[in-house]
PDB file of C-alpha atoms in Angstrom:
ATOM      1  CA  UNK A 203     -13.313  -3.279 -13.785  1.00  0.00           C
ATOM      2  CA  UNK A 204      -9.624  -3.141 -14.610  1.00  0.00           C
ATOM      3  CA  UNK A 205      -7.638  -6.092 -15.859  1.00  0.00           C
ATOM      4  CA  UNK A 206      -5.757  -8.098 -13.288  1.00  0.00           C
ATOM      5  CA  UNK A 207      -2.249  -6.764 -12.968  1.00  0.00           C
ATOM      6  CA  UNK A 208      -0.003  -9.547 -11.737  1.00  0.00           C
ATOM      7  CA  UNK A 209       3.731  -9.456 -11.119  1.00  0.00           C
ATOM      8  CA  UNK A 210       4.646 -12.016 -13.759  1.00  0.00           C
ATOM      9  CA  UNK A 211       7.368 -14.514 -12.908  1.00  0.00           C
ATOM     10  CA  UNK A 212       8.272 -13.259  -9.419  1.00  0.00           C
ATOM     11  CA  UNK A 213       9.358 -15.967  -7.011  1.00  0.00           C
ATOM     12  CA  UNK A 214       9.141 -15.875  -3.203  1.00  0.00           C
ATOM     13  CA  UNK A 215      12.258 -14.132  -1.880  1.00  0.00           C
ATOM     14  CA  UNK A 216      12.786 -11.962  -4.975  1.00  0.00           C
ATOM     15  CA  UNK A 217      13.655  -8.314  -4.344  1.00  0.00           C
ATOM     16  CA  UNK A 218      10.841  -5.858  -5.056  1.00  0.00           C
ATOM     17  CA  UNK A 219      11.595  -2.149  -5.031  1.00  0.00           C
ATOM     18  CA  UNK A 220       8.453  -0.026  -4.787  1.00  0.00           C
ATOM     19  CA  UNK A 221       8.924   3.237  -6.683  1.00  0.00           C
ATOM     20  CA  UNK A 222       5.941   5.428  -5.992  1.00  0.00           C
ATOM     21  CA  UNK A 223       5.322   8.724  -7.680  1.00  0.00           C
ATOM     22  CA  UNK A 224       2.726  11.472  -7.673  1.00  0.00           C
ATOM     23  CA  UNK A 225       0.266  12.246 -10.479  1.00  0.00           C
ATOM     24  CA  UNK A 226       2.608  14.837 -12.015  1.00  0.00           C
ATOM     25  CA  UNK A 227       5.462  12.315 -12.175  1.00  0.00           C
ATOM     26  CA  UNK A 228       7.451  13.603  -9.213  1.00  0.00           C
ATOM     27  CA  UNK A 229       9.166  10.980  -7.094  1.00  0.00           C
ATOM     28  CA  UNK A 230       7.536   9.864  -3.868  1.00  0.00           C
ATOM     29  CA  UNK A 231       8.573   6.825  -1.767  1.00  0.00           C
ATOM     30  CA  UNK A 232      11.187   4.201  -2.648  1.00  0.00           C
ATOM     31  CA  UNK A 233      10.771   1.109  -0.477  1.00  0.00           C
ATOM     32  CA  UNK A 234      12.783  -2.143  -0.801  1.00  0.00           C
ATOM     33  CA  UNK A 235      11.101  -5.420   0.093  1.00  0.00           C
ATOM     34  CA  UNK A 236      10.856  -9.146  -0.641  1.00  0.00           C
ATOM     35  CA  UNK A 237       8.098 -10.890  -2.558  1.00  0.00           C
ATOM     36  CA  UNK A 238       6.245 -13.497  -0.485  1.00  0.00           C
ATOM     37  CA  UNK A 239       3.536 -14.901  -2.757  1.00  0.00           C
ATOM     38  CA  UNK A 240      -0.128 -14.507  -3.589  1.00  0.00           C
ATOM     39  CA  UNK A 241      -3.555 -15.431  -2.325  1.00  0.00           C
ATOM     40  CA  UNK A 242      -7.153 -14.551  -3.228  1.00  0.00           C
ATOM     41  CA  UNK A 243      -6.589 -10.935  -2.168  1.00  0.00           C
ATOM     42  CA  UNK A 244      -3.496 -10.271  -4.267  1.00  0.00           C
ATOM     43  CA  UNK A 245       0.289 -10.231  -4.013  1.00  0.00           C
ATOM     44  CA  UNK A 246       2.065  -9.933  -0.673  1.00  0.00           C
ATOM     45  CA  UNK A 247       5.428  -8.291  -0.071  1.00  0.00           C
ATOM     46  CA  UNK A 248       7.493  -8.325   3.130  1.00  0.00           C
ATOM     47  CA  UNK A 249       9.098  -5.109   4.302  1.00  0.00           C
ATOM     48  CA  UNK A 250      11.582  -6.072   7.009  1.00  0.00           C
ATOM     49  CA  UNK A 251      12.754  -4.030   9.966  1.00  0.00           C
ATOM     50  CA  UNK A 252      15.899  -2.014   9.330  1.00  0.00           C
ATOM     51  CA  UNK A 253      15.250  -1.414   5.596  1.00  0.00           C
ATOM     52  CA  UNK A 254      16.179   1.999   4.201  1.00  0.00           C
ATOM     53  CA  UNK A 255      13.190   3.896   2.800  1.00  0.00           C
ATOM     54  CA  UNK A 256      13.344   7.316   1.200  1.00  0.00           C
ATOM     55  CA  UNK A 257      11.461  10.024  -0.622  1.00  0.00           C
ATOM     56  CA  UNK A 258      12.526  13.515  -1.619  1.00  0.00           C
ATOM     57  CA  UNK A 259      13.271  15.326   1.631  1.00  0.00           C
ATOM     58  CA  UNK A 260      12.924  12.323   3.970  1.00  0.00           C
ATOM     59  CA  UNK A 261      14.607   9.013   4.714  1.00  0.00           C
ATOM     60  CA  UNK A 262      14.583   6.488   7.541  1.00  0.00           C
ATOM     61  CA  UNK A 263      15.277   2.894   8.500  1.00  0.00           C
ATOM     62  CA  UNK A 264      12.102   0.930   9.179  1.00  0.00           C
ATOM     63  CA  UNK A 265      11.415   0.328  12.860  1.00  0.00           C
ATOM     64  CA  UNK A 266       9.553  -2.969  12.438  1.00  0.00           C
ATOM     65  CA  UNK A 267       8.366  -5.537   9.947  1.00  0.00           C
ATOM     66  CA  UNK A 268       5.367  -4.826   7.721  1.00  0.00           C
ATOM     67  CA  UNK A 269       3.570  -6.608   4.908  1.00  0.00           C
ATOM     68  CA  UNK A 270       2.256  -4.892   1.801  1.00  0.00           C
ATOM     69  CA  UNK A 271      -0.725  -6.122  -0.194  1.00  0.00           C
ATOM     70  CA  UNK A 272      -0.964  -5.233  -3.868  1.00  0.00           C
ATOM     71  CA  UNK A 273      -4.597  -6.142  -4.585  1.00  0.00           C
ATOM     72  CA  UNK A 274      -5.850  -8.056  -7.595  1.00  0.00           C
ATOM     73  CA  UNK A 275      -8.401  -5.295  -8.183  1.00  0.00           C
ATOM     74  CA  UNK A 276      -8.855  -1.864  -6.687  1.00  0.00           C
ATOM     75  CA  UNK A 277      -7.002   1.415  -6.725  1.00  0.00           C
ATOM     76  CA  UNK A 278      -4.933   1.030  -3.574  1.00  0.00           C
ATOM     77  CA  UNK A 279      -2.132  -0.776  -1.779  1.00  0.00           C
ATOM     78  CA  UNK A 280      -2.365  -1.716   1.904  1.00  0.00           C
ATOM     79  CA  UNK A 281       0.417  -1.949   4.476  1.00  0.00           C
ATOM     80  CA  UNK A 282      -0.184  -4.039   7.588  1.00  0.00           C
ATOM     81  CA  UNK A 283       1.662  -3.599  10.885  1.00  0.00           C
ATOM     82  CA  UNK A 284       1.530  -5.869  13.921  1.00  0.00           C
ATOM     83  CA  UNK A 285       2.167  -5.188  17.607  1.00  0.00           C
ATOM     84  CA  UNK A 286       5.938  -4.960  17.033  1.00  0.00           C
ATOM     85  CA  UNK A 287       5.368  -1.626  15.255  1.00  0.00           C
ATOM     86  CA  UNK A 288       6.243   1.203  17.685  1.00  0.00           C
ATOM     87  CA  UNK A 289       3.572   3.513  16.275  1.00  0.00           C
ATOM     88  CA  UNK A 290      -0.182   3.195  16.511  1.00  0.00           C
ATOM     89  CA  UNK A 291      -0.988   2.234  12.879  1.00  0.00           C
ATOM     90  CA  UNK A 292      -2.113  -1.303  12.193  1.00  0.00           C
ATOM     91  CA  UNK A 293      -3.417  -0.839   8.640  1.00  0.00           C
ATOM     92  CA  UNK A 294      -2.378   1.935   6.271  1.00  0.00           C
ATOM     93  CA  UNK A 295      -4.181   1.949   2.920  1.00  0.00           C
ATOM     94  CA  UNK A 296      -2.762   4.257   0.244  1.00  0.00           C
ATOM     95  CA  UNK A 297      -5.172   5.134  -2.532  1.00  0.00           C
ATOM     96  CA  UNK A 298      -3.058   4.470  -5.617  1.00  0.00           C
ATOM     97  CA  UNK A 299      -3.529   3.898  -9.311  1.00  0.00           C
ATOM     98  CA  UNK A 300      -1.523   2.702 -12.327  1.00  0.00           C
ATOM     99  CA  UNK A 301      -0.067  -0.401 -10.659  1.00  0.00           C
ATOM    100  CA  UNK A 302       2.749  -1.847 -12.761  1.00  0.00           C
ATOM    101  CA  UNK A 303       5.486  -4.432 -12.280  1.00  0.00           C
ATOM    102  CA  UNK A 304       8.757  -3.919 -14.183  1.00  0.00           C
ATOM    103  CA  UNK A 305      11.308  -6.762 -14.193  1.00  0.00           C
ATOM    104  CA  UNK A 306      14.855  -5.370 -13.879  1.00  0.00           C
ATOM    105  CA  UNK A 307      16.835  -8.612 -13.920  1.00  0.00           C
ATOM    106  CA  UNK A 308      16.424 -12.135 -12.556  1.00  0.00           C
ATOM    107  CA  UNK A 309      15.257 -11.867  -8.963  1.00  0.00           C
ATOM    108  CA  UNK A 310      14.666  -8.081  -9.041  1.00  0.00           C
ATOM    109  CA  UNK A 311      11.451  -6.266  -9.946  1.00  0.00           C
ATOM    110  CA  UNK A 312      10.245  -2.705  -9.529  1.00  0.00           C
ATOM    111  CA  UNK A 313       6.645  -2.081  -8.492  1.00  0.00           C
ATOM    112  CA  UNK A 314       5.310   1.269  -9.678  1.00  0.00           C
ATOM    113  CA  UNK A 315       2.177   3.138  -8.661  1.00  0.00           C
ATOM    114  CA  UNK A 316       0.802   6.651  -8.552  1.00  0.00           C
ATOM    115  CA  UNK A 317       0.015   7.747  -5.000  1.00  0.00           C
ATOM    116  CA  UNK A 318      -3.325   9.561  -4.968  1.00  0.00           C
ATOM    117  CA  UNK A 319      -2.848  11.220  -1.564  1.00  0.00           C
ATOM    118  CA  UNK A 320      -5.868   9.801   0.284  1.00  0.00           C
ATOM    119  CA  UNK A 321      -5.141   7.216   2.983  1.00  0.00           C
ATOM    120  CA  UNK A 322      -7.448   5.025   5.044  1.00  0.00           C
ATOM    121  CA  UNK A 323      -5.821   4.214   8.383  1.00  0.00           C
ATOM    122  CA  UNK A 324      -6.646   1.911  11.276  1.00  0.00           C
ATOM    123  CA  UNK A 325      -4.984   3.285  14.398  1.00  0.00           C
ATOM    124  CA  UNK A 326      -4.932   1.787  17.880  1.00  0.00           C
ATOM    125  CA  UNK A 327      -5.474   5.296  19.304  1.00  0.00           C
ATOM    126  CA  UNK A 328      -7.766   6.985  16.769  1.00  0.00           C
ATOM    127  CA  UNK A 329      -9.786   4.155  15.216  1.00  0.00           C
ATOM    128  CA  UNK A 330     -10.351   4.204  11.459  1.00  0.00           C
ATOM    129  CA  UNK A 331     -10.014   7.523   9.656  1.00  0.00           C
ATOM    130  CA  UNK A 332      -9.235   9.090   6.277  1.00  0.00           C
ATOM    131  CA  UNK A 333      -6.011  11.078   6.133  1.00  0.00           C
ATOM    132  CA  UNK A 334      -4.646  13.671   3.709  1.00  0.00           C
ATOM    133  CA  UNK A 335      -7.969  14.892   2.340  1.00  0.00           C
ATOM    134  CA  UNK A 336      -6.443  18.391   2.321  1.00  0.00           C
ATOM    135  CA  UNK A 337      -3.472  17.153   0.260  1.00  0.00           C
ATOM    136  CA  UNK A 338      -5.878  15.462  -2.174  1.00  0.00           C
ATOM    137  CA  UNK A 339      -7.767  18.733  -2.636  1.00  0.00           C
ATOM    138  CA  UNK A 340      -4.554  20.720  -3.139  1.00  0.00           C
ATOM    139  CA  UNK A 341      -3.129  18.231  -5.647  1.00  0.00           C
ATOM    140  CA  UNK A 342      -6.488  17.851  -7.400  1.00  0.00           C
ATOM    141  CA  UNK A 343      -6.156  21.485  -8.431  1.00  0.00           C
ATOM    142  CA  UNK A 344      -2.361  21.884  -8.679  1.00  0.00           C
ATOM    143  CA  UNK A 345      -1.779  18.646 -10.617  1.00  0.00           C
ATOM    144  CA  UNK A 346      -5.012  18.753 -12.598  1.00  0.00           C
ATOM    145  CA  UNK A 347      -6.606  15.460 -11.602  1.00  0.00           C
ATOM    146  CA  UNK A 348      -9.317  14.617 -14.140  1.00  0.00           C
ATOM    147  CA  UNK A 349     -12.810  14.858 -12.618  1.00  0.00           C
ATOM    148  CA  UNK A 350     -13.435  11.180 -13.407  1.00  0.00           C
ATOM    149  CA  UNK A 351     -10.301  10.268 -11.399  1.00  0.00           C
ATOM    150  CA  UNK A 352     -11.384  12.500  -8.504  1.00  0.00           C
ATOM    151  CA  UNK A 353     -14.823  10.844  -8.393  1.00  0.00           C
ATOM    152  CA  UNK A 354     -13.293   7.370  -8.680  1.00  0.00           C
ATOM    153  CA  UNK A 355     -10.785   8.009  -5.867  1.00  0.00           C
ATOM    154  CA  UNK A 356     -13.471   9.411  -3.571  1.00  0.00           C
ATOM    155  CA  UNK A 357     -15.709   6.386  -4.199  1.00  0.00           C
ATOM    156  CA  UNK A 358     -12.793   3.975  -3.690  1.00  0.00           C
ATOM    157  CA  UNK A 359     -11.835   5.781  -0.476  1.00  0.00           C
ATOM    158  CA  UNK A 360     -15.390   5.482   0.900  1.00  0.00           C
ATOM    159  CA  UNK A 361     -15.525   1.758   0.063  1.00  0.00           C
ATOM    160  CA  UNK A 362     -12.110   1.145   1.634  1.00  0.00           C
ATOM    161  CA  UNK A 363     -13.083   3.083   4.759  1.00  0.00           C
ATOM    162  CA  UNK A 364     -16.119   0.826   5.149  1.00  0.00           C
ATOM    163  CA  UNK A 365     -14.060  -2.338   4.544  1.00  0.00           C
ATOM    164  CA  UNK A 366     -11.354  -1.351   7.041  1.00  0.00           C
ATOM    165  CA  UNK A 367     -13.879  -0.098   9.605  1.00  0.00           C
ATOM    166  CA  UNK A 368     -15.905  -3.333   9.498  1.00  0.00           C
ATOM    167  CA  UNK A 369     -12.736  -5.476   9.272  1.00  0.00           C
ATOM    168  CA  UNK A 370     -13.704  -7.181   6.027  1.00  0.00           C
ATOM    169  CA  UNK A 371     -10.918  -9.498   4.783  1.00  0.00           C
ATOM    170  CA  UNK A 372      -8.160  -8.756   4.082  1.00  0.00           C
ATOM    171  CA  UNK A 373      -8.550  -5.829   6.482  1.00  0.00           C
ATOM    172  CA  UNK A 374      -8.948  -7.923   9.621  1.00  0.00           C
ATOM    173  CA  UNK A 375      -6.922  -6.517  12.473  1.00  0.00           C
ATOM    174  CA  UNK A 376      -3.554  -8.299  12.274  1.00  0.00           C
ATOM    175  CA  UNK A 377      -3.940 -11.277  14.573  1.00  0.00           C
ATOM    176  CA  UNK A 378      -3.386 -14.987  14.522  1.00  0.00           C
ATOM    177  CA  UNK A 379      -6.161 -15.715  11.984  1.00  0.00           C
ATOM    178  CA  UNK A 380      -6.012 -12.683   9.695  1.00  0.00           C
ATOM    179  CA  UNK A 381      -4.606 -12.979   6.160  1.00  0.00           C
ATOM    180  CA  UNK A 382      -1.781 -10.579   7.032  1.00  0.00           C
ATOM    181  CA  UNK A 383      -0.726 -12.682  10.056  1.00  0.00           C
ATOM    182  CA  UNK A 384       0.110 -15.633   7.789  1.00  0.00           C
ATOM    183  CA  UNK A 385       2.170 -13.373   5.522  1.00  0.00           C
ATOM    184  CA  UNK A 386       4.030 -11.951   8.548  1.00  0.00           C
ATOM    185  CA  UNK A 387       4.918 -15.536   9.519  1.00  0.00           C
ATOM    186  CA  UNK A 388       6.162 -16.317   6.009  1.00  0.00           C
ATOM    187  CA  UNK A 389       8.177 -13.103   5.821  1.00  0.00           C
ATOM    188  CA  UNK A 390       9.881 -13.774   9.126  1.00  0.00           C
ATOM    189  CA  UNK A 391      10.628 -17.440   8.376  1.00  0.00           C
TER     190      UNK A 391
END
């Protein structure tokens, strides 16, 4: 088991800029957000509607609020959407490794991770499914993922699929009693 990887001295309301990259170091998503706090599951970050998100070749303003969970343990991050989201995702789990928090200045921190392609998604139209298995296979070869990492990501993906599919906390469907619902309330306050 990996050591806990906390954000240090972050305070609720501090700016967190997620800077995701791929295994080979190429840039992926940059997402601004606000730190909300922590609970038994990990650290929660609010991504408000109208925020500018970008990656090489794509950019958009967010259509609704979301909350991001950076877990205390595990090789993933999870984004939760509620009924205000115009799409059909409710939970989007990115398999990700090398979580790191880098303070920039007072009130501003970067959160870094390596996106490992695989995603576990809960959709209102398609149920729970694994996405981007083809991308994982392509990058496994092209970027030279170590076999130990490949095995670890596949095992983590299977465990996350089971947890999301059976709605184990924190992967309850966002509703009035789920962990994410409380963080939505705090983010919108």
